[in-house]
Short mmCIF file of C-alpha atoms in Angstrom, two decimals:
data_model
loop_
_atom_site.label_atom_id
_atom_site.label_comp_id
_atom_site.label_asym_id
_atom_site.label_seq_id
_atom_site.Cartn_x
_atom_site.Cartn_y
_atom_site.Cartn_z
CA UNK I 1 37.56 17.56 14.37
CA UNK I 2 38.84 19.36 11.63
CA UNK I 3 41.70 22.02 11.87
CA UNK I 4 40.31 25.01 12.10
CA UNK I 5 42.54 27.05 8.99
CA UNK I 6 42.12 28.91 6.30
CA UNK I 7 44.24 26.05 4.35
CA UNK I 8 42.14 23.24 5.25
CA UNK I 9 39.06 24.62 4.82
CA UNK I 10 40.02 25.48 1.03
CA UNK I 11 41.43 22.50 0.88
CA UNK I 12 38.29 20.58 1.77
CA UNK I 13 36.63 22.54 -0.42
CA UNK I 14 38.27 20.98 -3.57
CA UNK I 15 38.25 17.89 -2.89
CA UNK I 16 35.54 15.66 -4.34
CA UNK I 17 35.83 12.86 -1.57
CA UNK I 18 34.82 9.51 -2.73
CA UNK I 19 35.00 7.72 0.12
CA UNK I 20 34.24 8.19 3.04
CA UNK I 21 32.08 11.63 1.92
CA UNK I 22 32.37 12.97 5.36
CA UNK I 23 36.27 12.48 5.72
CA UNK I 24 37.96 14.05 8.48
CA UNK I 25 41.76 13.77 7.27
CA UNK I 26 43.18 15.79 10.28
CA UNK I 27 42.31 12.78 12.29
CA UNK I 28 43.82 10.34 10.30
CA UNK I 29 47.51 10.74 11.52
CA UNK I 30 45.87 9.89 15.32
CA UNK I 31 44.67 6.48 14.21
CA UNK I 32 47.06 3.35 15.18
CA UNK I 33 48.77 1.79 12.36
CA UNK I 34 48.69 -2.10 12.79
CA UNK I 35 50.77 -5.25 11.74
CA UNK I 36 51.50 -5.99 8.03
CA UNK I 37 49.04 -8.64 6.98
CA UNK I 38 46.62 -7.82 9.61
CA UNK I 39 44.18 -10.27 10.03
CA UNK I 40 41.40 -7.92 9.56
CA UNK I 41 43.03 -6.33 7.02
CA UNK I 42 43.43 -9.62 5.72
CA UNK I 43 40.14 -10.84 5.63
CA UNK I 44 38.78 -7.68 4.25
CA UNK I 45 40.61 -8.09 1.02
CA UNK I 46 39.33 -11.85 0.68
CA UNK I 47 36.06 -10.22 1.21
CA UNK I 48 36.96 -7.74 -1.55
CA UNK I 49 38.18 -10.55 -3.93
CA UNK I 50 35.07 -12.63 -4.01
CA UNK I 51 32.74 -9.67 -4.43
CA UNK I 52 34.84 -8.56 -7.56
CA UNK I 53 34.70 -12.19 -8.82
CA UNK I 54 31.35 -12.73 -8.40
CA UNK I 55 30.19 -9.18 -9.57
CA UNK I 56 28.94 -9.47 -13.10
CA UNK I 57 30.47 -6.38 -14.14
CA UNK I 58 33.97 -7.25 -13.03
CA UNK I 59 33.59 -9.87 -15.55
CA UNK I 60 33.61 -7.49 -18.48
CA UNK I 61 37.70 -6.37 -17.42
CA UNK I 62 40.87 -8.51 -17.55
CA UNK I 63 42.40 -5.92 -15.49
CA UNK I 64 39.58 -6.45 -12.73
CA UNK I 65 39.91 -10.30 -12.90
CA UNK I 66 43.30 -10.48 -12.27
CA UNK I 67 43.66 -7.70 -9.46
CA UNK I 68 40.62 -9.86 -7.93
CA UNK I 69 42.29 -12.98 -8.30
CA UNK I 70 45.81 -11.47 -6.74
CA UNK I 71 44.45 -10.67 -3.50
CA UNK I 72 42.11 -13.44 -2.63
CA UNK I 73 43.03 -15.25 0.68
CA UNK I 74 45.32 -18.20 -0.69
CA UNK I 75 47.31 -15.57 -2.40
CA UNK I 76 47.84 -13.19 0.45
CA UNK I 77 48.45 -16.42 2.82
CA UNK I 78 51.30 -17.39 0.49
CA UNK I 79 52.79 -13.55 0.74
CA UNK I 80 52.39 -13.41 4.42
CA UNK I 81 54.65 -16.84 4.50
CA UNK I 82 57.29 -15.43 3.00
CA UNK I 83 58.04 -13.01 5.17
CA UNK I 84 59.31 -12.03 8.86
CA UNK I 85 56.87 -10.14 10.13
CA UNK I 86 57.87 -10.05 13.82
CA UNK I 87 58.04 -6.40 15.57
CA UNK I 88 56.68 -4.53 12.63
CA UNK I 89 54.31 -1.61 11.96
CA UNK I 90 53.06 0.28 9.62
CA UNK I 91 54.49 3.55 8.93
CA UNK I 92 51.34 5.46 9.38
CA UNK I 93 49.40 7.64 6.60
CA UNK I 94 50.45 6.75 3.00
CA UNK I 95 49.21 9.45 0.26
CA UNK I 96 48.95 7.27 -3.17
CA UNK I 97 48.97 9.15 -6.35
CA UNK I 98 47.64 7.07 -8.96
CA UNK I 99 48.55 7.16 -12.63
CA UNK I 100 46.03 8.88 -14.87
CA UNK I 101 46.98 5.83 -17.74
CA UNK I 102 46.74 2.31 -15.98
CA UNK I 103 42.98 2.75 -14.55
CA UNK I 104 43.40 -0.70 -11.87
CA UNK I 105 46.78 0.92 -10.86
CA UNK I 106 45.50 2.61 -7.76
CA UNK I 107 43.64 -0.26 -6.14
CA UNK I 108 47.41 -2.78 -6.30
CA UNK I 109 49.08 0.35 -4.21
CA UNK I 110 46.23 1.02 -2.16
CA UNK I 111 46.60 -2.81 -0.91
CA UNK I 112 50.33 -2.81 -0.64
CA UNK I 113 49.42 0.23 1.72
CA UNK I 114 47.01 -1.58 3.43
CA UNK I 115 48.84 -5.12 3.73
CA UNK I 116 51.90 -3.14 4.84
CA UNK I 117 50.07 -1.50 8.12
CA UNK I 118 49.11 1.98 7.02
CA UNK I 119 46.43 3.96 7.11
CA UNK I 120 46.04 5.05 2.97
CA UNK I 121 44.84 7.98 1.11
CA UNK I 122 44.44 7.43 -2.51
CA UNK I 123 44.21 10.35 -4.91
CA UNK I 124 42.09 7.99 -8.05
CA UNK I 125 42.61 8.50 -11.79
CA UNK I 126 41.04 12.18 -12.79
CA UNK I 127 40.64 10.30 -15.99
CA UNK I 128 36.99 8.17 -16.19
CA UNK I 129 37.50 4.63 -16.24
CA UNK I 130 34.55 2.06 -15.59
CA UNK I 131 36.97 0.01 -13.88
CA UNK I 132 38.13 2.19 -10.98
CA UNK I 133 34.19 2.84 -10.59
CA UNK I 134 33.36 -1.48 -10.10
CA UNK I 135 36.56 -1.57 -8.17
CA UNK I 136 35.66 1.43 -5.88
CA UNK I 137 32.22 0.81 -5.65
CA UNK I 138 32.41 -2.65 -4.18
CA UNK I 139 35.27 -1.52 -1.65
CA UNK I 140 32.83 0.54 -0.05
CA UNK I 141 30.07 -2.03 0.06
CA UNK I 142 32.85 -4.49 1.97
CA UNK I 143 34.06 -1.70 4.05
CA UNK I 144 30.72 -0.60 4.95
CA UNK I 145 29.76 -4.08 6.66
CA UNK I 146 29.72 -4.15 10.34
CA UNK I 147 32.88 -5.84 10.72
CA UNK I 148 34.67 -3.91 9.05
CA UNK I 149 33.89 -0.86 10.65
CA UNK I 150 38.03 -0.49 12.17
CA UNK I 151 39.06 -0.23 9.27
CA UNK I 152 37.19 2.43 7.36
CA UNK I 153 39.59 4.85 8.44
CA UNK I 154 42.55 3.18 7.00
CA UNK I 155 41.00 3.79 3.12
CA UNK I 156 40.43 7.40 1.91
CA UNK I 157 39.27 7.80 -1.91
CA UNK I 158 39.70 11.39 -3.31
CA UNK I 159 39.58 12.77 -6.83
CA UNK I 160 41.01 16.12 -7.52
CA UNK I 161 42.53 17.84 -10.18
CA UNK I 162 46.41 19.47 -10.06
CA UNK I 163 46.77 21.52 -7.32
CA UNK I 164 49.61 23.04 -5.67
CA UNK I 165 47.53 23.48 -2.15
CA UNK I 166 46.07 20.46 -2.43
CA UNK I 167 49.63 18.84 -2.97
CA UNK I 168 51.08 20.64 0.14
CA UNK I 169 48.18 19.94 2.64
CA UNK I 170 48.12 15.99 2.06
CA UNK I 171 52.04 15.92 2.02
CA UNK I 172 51.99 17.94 5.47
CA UNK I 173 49.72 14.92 6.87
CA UNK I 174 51.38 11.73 5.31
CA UNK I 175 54.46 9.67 6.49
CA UNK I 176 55.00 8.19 2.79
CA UNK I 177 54.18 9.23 -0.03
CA UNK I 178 53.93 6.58 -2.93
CA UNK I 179 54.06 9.00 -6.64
CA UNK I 180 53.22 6.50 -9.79
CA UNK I 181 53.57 8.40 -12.70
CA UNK I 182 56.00 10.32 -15.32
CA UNK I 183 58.88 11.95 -14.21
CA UNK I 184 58.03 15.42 -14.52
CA UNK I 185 54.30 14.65 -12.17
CA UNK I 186 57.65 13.15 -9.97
CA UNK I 187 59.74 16.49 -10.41
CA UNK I 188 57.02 18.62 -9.61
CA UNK I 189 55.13 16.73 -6.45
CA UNK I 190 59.16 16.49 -4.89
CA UNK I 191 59.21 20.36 -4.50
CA UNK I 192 56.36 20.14 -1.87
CA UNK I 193 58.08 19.11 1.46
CA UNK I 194 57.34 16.35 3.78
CA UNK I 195 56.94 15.83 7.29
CA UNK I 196 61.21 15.65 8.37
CA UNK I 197 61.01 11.86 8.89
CA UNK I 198 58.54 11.14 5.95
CA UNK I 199 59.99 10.35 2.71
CA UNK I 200 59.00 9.39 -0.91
CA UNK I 201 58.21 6.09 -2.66
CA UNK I 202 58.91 6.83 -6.49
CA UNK I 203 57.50 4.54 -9.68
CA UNK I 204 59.30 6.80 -12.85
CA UNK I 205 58.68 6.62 -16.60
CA UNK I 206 60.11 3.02 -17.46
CA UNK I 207 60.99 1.33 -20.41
CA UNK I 208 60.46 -2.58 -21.08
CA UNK I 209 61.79 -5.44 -23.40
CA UNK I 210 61.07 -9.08 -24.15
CA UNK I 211 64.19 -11.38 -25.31
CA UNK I 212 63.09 -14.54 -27.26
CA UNK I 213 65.20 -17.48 -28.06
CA UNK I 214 64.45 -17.61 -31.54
CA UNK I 215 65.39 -21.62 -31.47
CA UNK I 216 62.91 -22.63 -29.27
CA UNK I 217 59.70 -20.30 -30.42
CA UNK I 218 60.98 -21.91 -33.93
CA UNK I 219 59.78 -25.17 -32.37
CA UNK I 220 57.23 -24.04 -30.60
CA UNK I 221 53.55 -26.36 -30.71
CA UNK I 222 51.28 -23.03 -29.89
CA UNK I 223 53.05 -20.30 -30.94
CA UNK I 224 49.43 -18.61 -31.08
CA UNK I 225 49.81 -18.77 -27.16
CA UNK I 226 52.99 -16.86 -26.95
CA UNK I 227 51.71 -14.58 -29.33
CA UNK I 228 48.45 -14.03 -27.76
CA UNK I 229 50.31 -14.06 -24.22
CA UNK I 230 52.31 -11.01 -26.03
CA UNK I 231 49.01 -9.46 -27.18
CA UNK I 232 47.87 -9.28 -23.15
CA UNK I 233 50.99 -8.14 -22.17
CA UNK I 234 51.58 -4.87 -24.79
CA UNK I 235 48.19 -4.05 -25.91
CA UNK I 236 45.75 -4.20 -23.04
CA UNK I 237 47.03 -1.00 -21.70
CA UNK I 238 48.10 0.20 -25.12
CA UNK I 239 51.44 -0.20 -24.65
CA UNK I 240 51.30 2.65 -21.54
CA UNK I 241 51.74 0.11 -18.77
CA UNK I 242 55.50 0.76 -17.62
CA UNK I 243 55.92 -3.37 -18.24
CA UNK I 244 54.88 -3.08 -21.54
CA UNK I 245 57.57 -4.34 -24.39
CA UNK I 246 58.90 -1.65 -27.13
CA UNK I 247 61.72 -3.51 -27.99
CA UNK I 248 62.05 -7.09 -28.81
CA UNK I 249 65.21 -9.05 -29.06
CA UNK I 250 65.80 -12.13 -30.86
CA UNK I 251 68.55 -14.52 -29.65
CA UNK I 252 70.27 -17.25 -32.02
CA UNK I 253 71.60 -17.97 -35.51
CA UNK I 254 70.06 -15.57 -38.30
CA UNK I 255 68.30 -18.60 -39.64
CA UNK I 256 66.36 -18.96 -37.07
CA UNK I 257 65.66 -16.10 -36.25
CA UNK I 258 64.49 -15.19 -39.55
CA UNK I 259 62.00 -18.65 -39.35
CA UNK I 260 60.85 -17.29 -35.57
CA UNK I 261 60.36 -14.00 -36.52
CA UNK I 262 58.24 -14.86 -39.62
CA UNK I 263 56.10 -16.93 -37.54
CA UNK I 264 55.36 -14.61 -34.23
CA UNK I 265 54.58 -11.24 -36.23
CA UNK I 266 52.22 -13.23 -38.81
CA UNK I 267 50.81 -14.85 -35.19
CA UNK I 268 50.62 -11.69 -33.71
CA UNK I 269 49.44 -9.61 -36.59
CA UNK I 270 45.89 -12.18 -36.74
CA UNK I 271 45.65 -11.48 -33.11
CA UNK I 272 45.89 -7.59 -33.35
CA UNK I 273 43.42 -7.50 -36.40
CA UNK I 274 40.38 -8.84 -34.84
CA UNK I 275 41.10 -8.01 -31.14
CA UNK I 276 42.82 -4.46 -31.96
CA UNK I 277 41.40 -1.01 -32.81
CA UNK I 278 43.64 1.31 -34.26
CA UNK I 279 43.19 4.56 -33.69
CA UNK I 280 43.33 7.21 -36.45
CA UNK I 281 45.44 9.37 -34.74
CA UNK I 282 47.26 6.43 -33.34
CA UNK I 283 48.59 5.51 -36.85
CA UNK I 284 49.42 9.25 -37.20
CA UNK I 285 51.92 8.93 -33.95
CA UNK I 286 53.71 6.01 -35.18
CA UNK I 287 55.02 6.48 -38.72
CA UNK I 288 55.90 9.90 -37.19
CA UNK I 289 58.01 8.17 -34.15
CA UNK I 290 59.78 6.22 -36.88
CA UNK I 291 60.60 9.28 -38.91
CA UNK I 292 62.46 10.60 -35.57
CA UNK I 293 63.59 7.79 -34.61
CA UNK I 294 65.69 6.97 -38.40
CA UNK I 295 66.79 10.31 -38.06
CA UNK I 296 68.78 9.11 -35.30
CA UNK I 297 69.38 5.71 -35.01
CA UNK I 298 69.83 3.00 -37.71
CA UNK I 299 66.91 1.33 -38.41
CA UNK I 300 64.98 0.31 -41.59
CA UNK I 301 60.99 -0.48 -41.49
CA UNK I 302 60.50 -4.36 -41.39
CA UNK I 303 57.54 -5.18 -44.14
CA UNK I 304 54.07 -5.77 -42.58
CA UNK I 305 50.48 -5.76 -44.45
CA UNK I 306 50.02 -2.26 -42.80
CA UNK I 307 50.90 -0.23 -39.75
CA UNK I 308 48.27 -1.72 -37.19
CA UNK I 309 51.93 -3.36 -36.13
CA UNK I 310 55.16 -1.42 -36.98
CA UNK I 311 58.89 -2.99 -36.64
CA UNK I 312 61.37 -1.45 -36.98
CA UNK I 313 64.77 -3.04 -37.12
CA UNK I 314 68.36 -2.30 -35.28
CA UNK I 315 70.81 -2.54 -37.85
CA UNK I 316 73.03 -1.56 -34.31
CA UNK I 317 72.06 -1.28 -30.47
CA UNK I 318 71.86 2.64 -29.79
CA UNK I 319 71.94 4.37 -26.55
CA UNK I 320 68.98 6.00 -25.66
CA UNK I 321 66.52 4.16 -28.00
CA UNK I 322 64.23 4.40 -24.65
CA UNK I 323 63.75 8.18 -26.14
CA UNK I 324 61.63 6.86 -28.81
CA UNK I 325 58.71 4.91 -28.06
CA UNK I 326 55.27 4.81 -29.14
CA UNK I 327 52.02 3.27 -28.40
CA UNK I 328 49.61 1.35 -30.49
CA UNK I 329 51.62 -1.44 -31.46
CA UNK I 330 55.53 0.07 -32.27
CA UNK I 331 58.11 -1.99 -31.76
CA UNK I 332 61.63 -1.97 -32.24
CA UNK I 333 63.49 -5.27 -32.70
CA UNK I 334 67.23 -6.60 -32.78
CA UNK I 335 69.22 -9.92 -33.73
CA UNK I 336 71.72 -10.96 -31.06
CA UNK I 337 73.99 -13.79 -30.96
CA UNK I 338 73.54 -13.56 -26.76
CA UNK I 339 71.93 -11.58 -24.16
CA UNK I 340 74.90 -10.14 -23.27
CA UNK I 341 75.29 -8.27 -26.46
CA UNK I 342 72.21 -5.71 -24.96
CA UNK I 343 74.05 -5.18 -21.87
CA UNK I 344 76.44 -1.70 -23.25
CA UNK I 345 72.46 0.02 -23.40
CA UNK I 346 70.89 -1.36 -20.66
CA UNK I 347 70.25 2.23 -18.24
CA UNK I 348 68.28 2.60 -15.06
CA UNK I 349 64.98 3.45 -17.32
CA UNK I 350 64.80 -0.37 -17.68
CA UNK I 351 62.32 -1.97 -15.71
CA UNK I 352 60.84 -5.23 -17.11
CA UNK I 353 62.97 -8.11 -19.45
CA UNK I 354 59.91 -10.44 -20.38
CA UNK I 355 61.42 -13.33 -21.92
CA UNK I 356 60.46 -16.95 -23.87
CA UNK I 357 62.70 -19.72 -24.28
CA UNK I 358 65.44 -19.07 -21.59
CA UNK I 359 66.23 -20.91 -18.30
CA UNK I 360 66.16 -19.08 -14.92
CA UNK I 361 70.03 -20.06 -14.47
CA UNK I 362 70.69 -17.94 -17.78
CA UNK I 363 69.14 -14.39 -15.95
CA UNK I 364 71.13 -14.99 -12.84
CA UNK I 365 74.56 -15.09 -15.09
CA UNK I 366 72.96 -12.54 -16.84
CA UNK I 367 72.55 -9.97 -14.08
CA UNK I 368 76.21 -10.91 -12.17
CA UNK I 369 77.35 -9.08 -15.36
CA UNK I 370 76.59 -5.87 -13.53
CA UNK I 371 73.70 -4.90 -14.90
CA UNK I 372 72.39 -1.09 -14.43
CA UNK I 373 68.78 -1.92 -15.34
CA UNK I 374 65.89 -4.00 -14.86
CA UNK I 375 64.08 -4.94 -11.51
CA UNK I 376 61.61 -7.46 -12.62
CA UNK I 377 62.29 -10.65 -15.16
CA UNK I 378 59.25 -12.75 -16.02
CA UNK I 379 58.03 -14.51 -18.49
CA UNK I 380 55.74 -13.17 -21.62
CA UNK I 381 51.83 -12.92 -20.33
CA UNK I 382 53.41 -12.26 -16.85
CA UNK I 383 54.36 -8.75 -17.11
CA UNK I 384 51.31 -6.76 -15.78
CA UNK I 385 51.51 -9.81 -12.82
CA UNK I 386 51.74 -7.34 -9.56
CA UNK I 387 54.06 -8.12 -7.43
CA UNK I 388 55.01 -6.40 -3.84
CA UNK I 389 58.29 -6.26 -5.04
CA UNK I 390 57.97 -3.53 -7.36
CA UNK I 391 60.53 -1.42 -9.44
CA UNK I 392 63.46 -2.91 -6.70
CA UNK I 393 61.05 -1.90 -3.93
CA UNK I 394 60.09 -4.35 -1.00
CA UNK I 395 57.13 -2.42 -0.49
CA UNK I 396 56.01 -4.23 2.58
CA UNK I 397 59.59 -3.81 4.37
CA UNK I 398 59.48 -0.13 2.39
CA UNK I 399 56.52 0.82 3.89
CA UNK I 400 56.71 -0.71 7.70
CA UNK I 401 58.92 -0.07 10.59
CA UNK I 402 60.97 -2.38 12.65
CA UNK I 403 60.90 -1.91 16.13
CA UNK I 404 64.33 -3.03 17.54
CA UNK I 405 64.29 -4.46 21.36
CA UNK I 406 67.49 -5.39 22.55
#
């Protein structure tokens, strides 16, 4: 039953309940959390995976084919195997709040949540996106067969606007809450308090780069792939995904870099014309970034046939070049001798180095140099690849408990 309060009953009033419609969230904080990788859990999200892959609509979005293909069963069997999963739980009720920008976002932290134990409320984008409808839609159809019928509880899907009561009453009732989003939606959702032994899960405003040996892409036999693998990784989200490059930094002699650079932005620039539309207001946004941004840093405008892709170039590394991004294609690129030459700017805002050309062994040098940044090094076309470690987050240790019997 459901509290009898003023609070909740306002509260219930507000929210527009996706699934289930007749949610009793009260209750949920009474309902056993289980193992991580549950077998039912487990099996539900295989379920999930072929439904998505065989749905003809699924077919339409990237985004939907690779969440799909991430959590089918020979994925989530490799996971499980890497992992010690002996006299764990879940925590108990995770609250999600999704980003409003990265529409498939919700449904990666909603499994996380679910693989890790918990029971899972997820607050979905405000903002329309056919995607979280397919994705949304056929969870409930899987969820909704008999043999699933456990676990219905552990998935709650509610859309609601900003609201400060709203905010309070599903922090009272969670054990983790997991905020995705800038850092002011972080700022303000910190103010409301948690339960004393519940605590927050934070994903902050990031910043990404790709490094690229400029020898080897020189040589490269398809350097339409690496292009095209650049394309997926910058422009399917518009450059909002938190992996997304801004700024692109070309290792070796000035040579080559000159020959690499030639042929990647003419590669990229064929890919961007006839997959890419440019917004008006989009084109607007970036010449006036640059503006800002040579106001206070040193950078010159590399040529291009027009601004569906703007460079600009680093004469020098500047601190803080994080502070001015844009989307739409805008990217900010740099000649270095070595890797190491980045490290002096390299902040906690970092998240993703995507990188061609370079040998594991290089990174792992690379980050005993004490790096402040970065949690996540991967190849270009890999950087929107979710992973359960996420921002320097286990999330399945993060969001379980270990029960310690002596």
């Amino acid at each position: 039953m459901r509290l009898n309060t003023d609070r909740s009953r306002i509260v219930y009033d507000k929210l527009n309940f996706i699934f289930p419609l007749n949610a009793d969230l009260d209750k949920l904080g009474l309902i056993p959390s289980v193992k991580p990788f549950d077998d039912g859990i487990c099996r539900l999200l295989s379920i999930l995976s072929k439904a998505l892959l065989n749905n003809p609509e699924s077919k339409k979005y990237s985004d939907i084919a690779a969440f799909a293909f991430w959590c089918r069963k020979g994925n989530i069997e490799l996971m499980k195997k890497e992992r010690v999963l002996d006299l764990r739980l879940g925590r108990g009720v995770v609250l999600h709040i999704a980003p409003s920008n990265v529409p498939v976002n919700f449904a990666y932290s909603m499994v996380a949540g679910l693989l890790a134990g918990n029971i899972n409320i997820i607050r979905l984008p405000t903002k329309s996106f056919e995607q979280v409808n397919i994705i949304c839609d056929t969870l409930i159809s899987v969820l909704e067969m008999e043999e699933f019928e456990k676990y219905r509880d552990f998935v709650t899907l509610v859309k609601y606007d900003k609201d400060d009561e709203i905010n309070q009453y599903l922090s009272s009732i969670c054990d983790v809450r997991i905020i995705w989003g800038g850092d002011n939606t972080i700022w303000e959702l910190r103010k409301v308090p948690l339960k004393p032994r519940a605590f927050d899960i934070t994903f902050a405003d990031r910043y990404s780069i790709s490094v690229i040996d400029s020898e080897k892409y020189r040589m490269e036999e398809n350097p339409k792939k690496v292009a095209q693998d650049f394309y997926n990784d910058t422009y399917l989200f518009d450059q909002n995904a938190c992996t997304s490059p801004h700024f692109i930094v070309w290792v070796g002699q000035e040579r080559t870099i000159g020959d690499a650079k030639e042929m990647f932005w003419s590669e990229l620039y064929k890919i961007v014309k006839s997959q890419y539309k440019l917004q008006p207001v989009q084109a607007v946004d970036k010449l006036a970034t640059f503006y800002t941004a040579a106001a206070n840093m040193d950078i010159i405008e590399a040529e291009m046939p027009d601004n569906l892709i703007i460079r600009a170039k680093l004469n020098k590394l500047s601190e803080g070049i994080e502070e001015y991004r844009c989307q739409g294609g805008y990217f900010y690129e740099y000649s270095a001798e070595s890797l190491e030459e980045i490290i002096p700017i390299i902040n906690q805002k970092y998240q993703t180095l995507s990188y061609y050309g370079f040998d594991k062994q290089v990174f792992k040098s690379f980050i005993g140099s004490g790096l402040k940044g970065f949690d996540r090094i991967v190849p270009i076309g890999k950087t929107l690849d979710f992973s359960l470690y996420w921002d320097g987050y286990d999330l399945i240790s993060t969001l379980s408990r270990i029960i310690d019997i002596l």
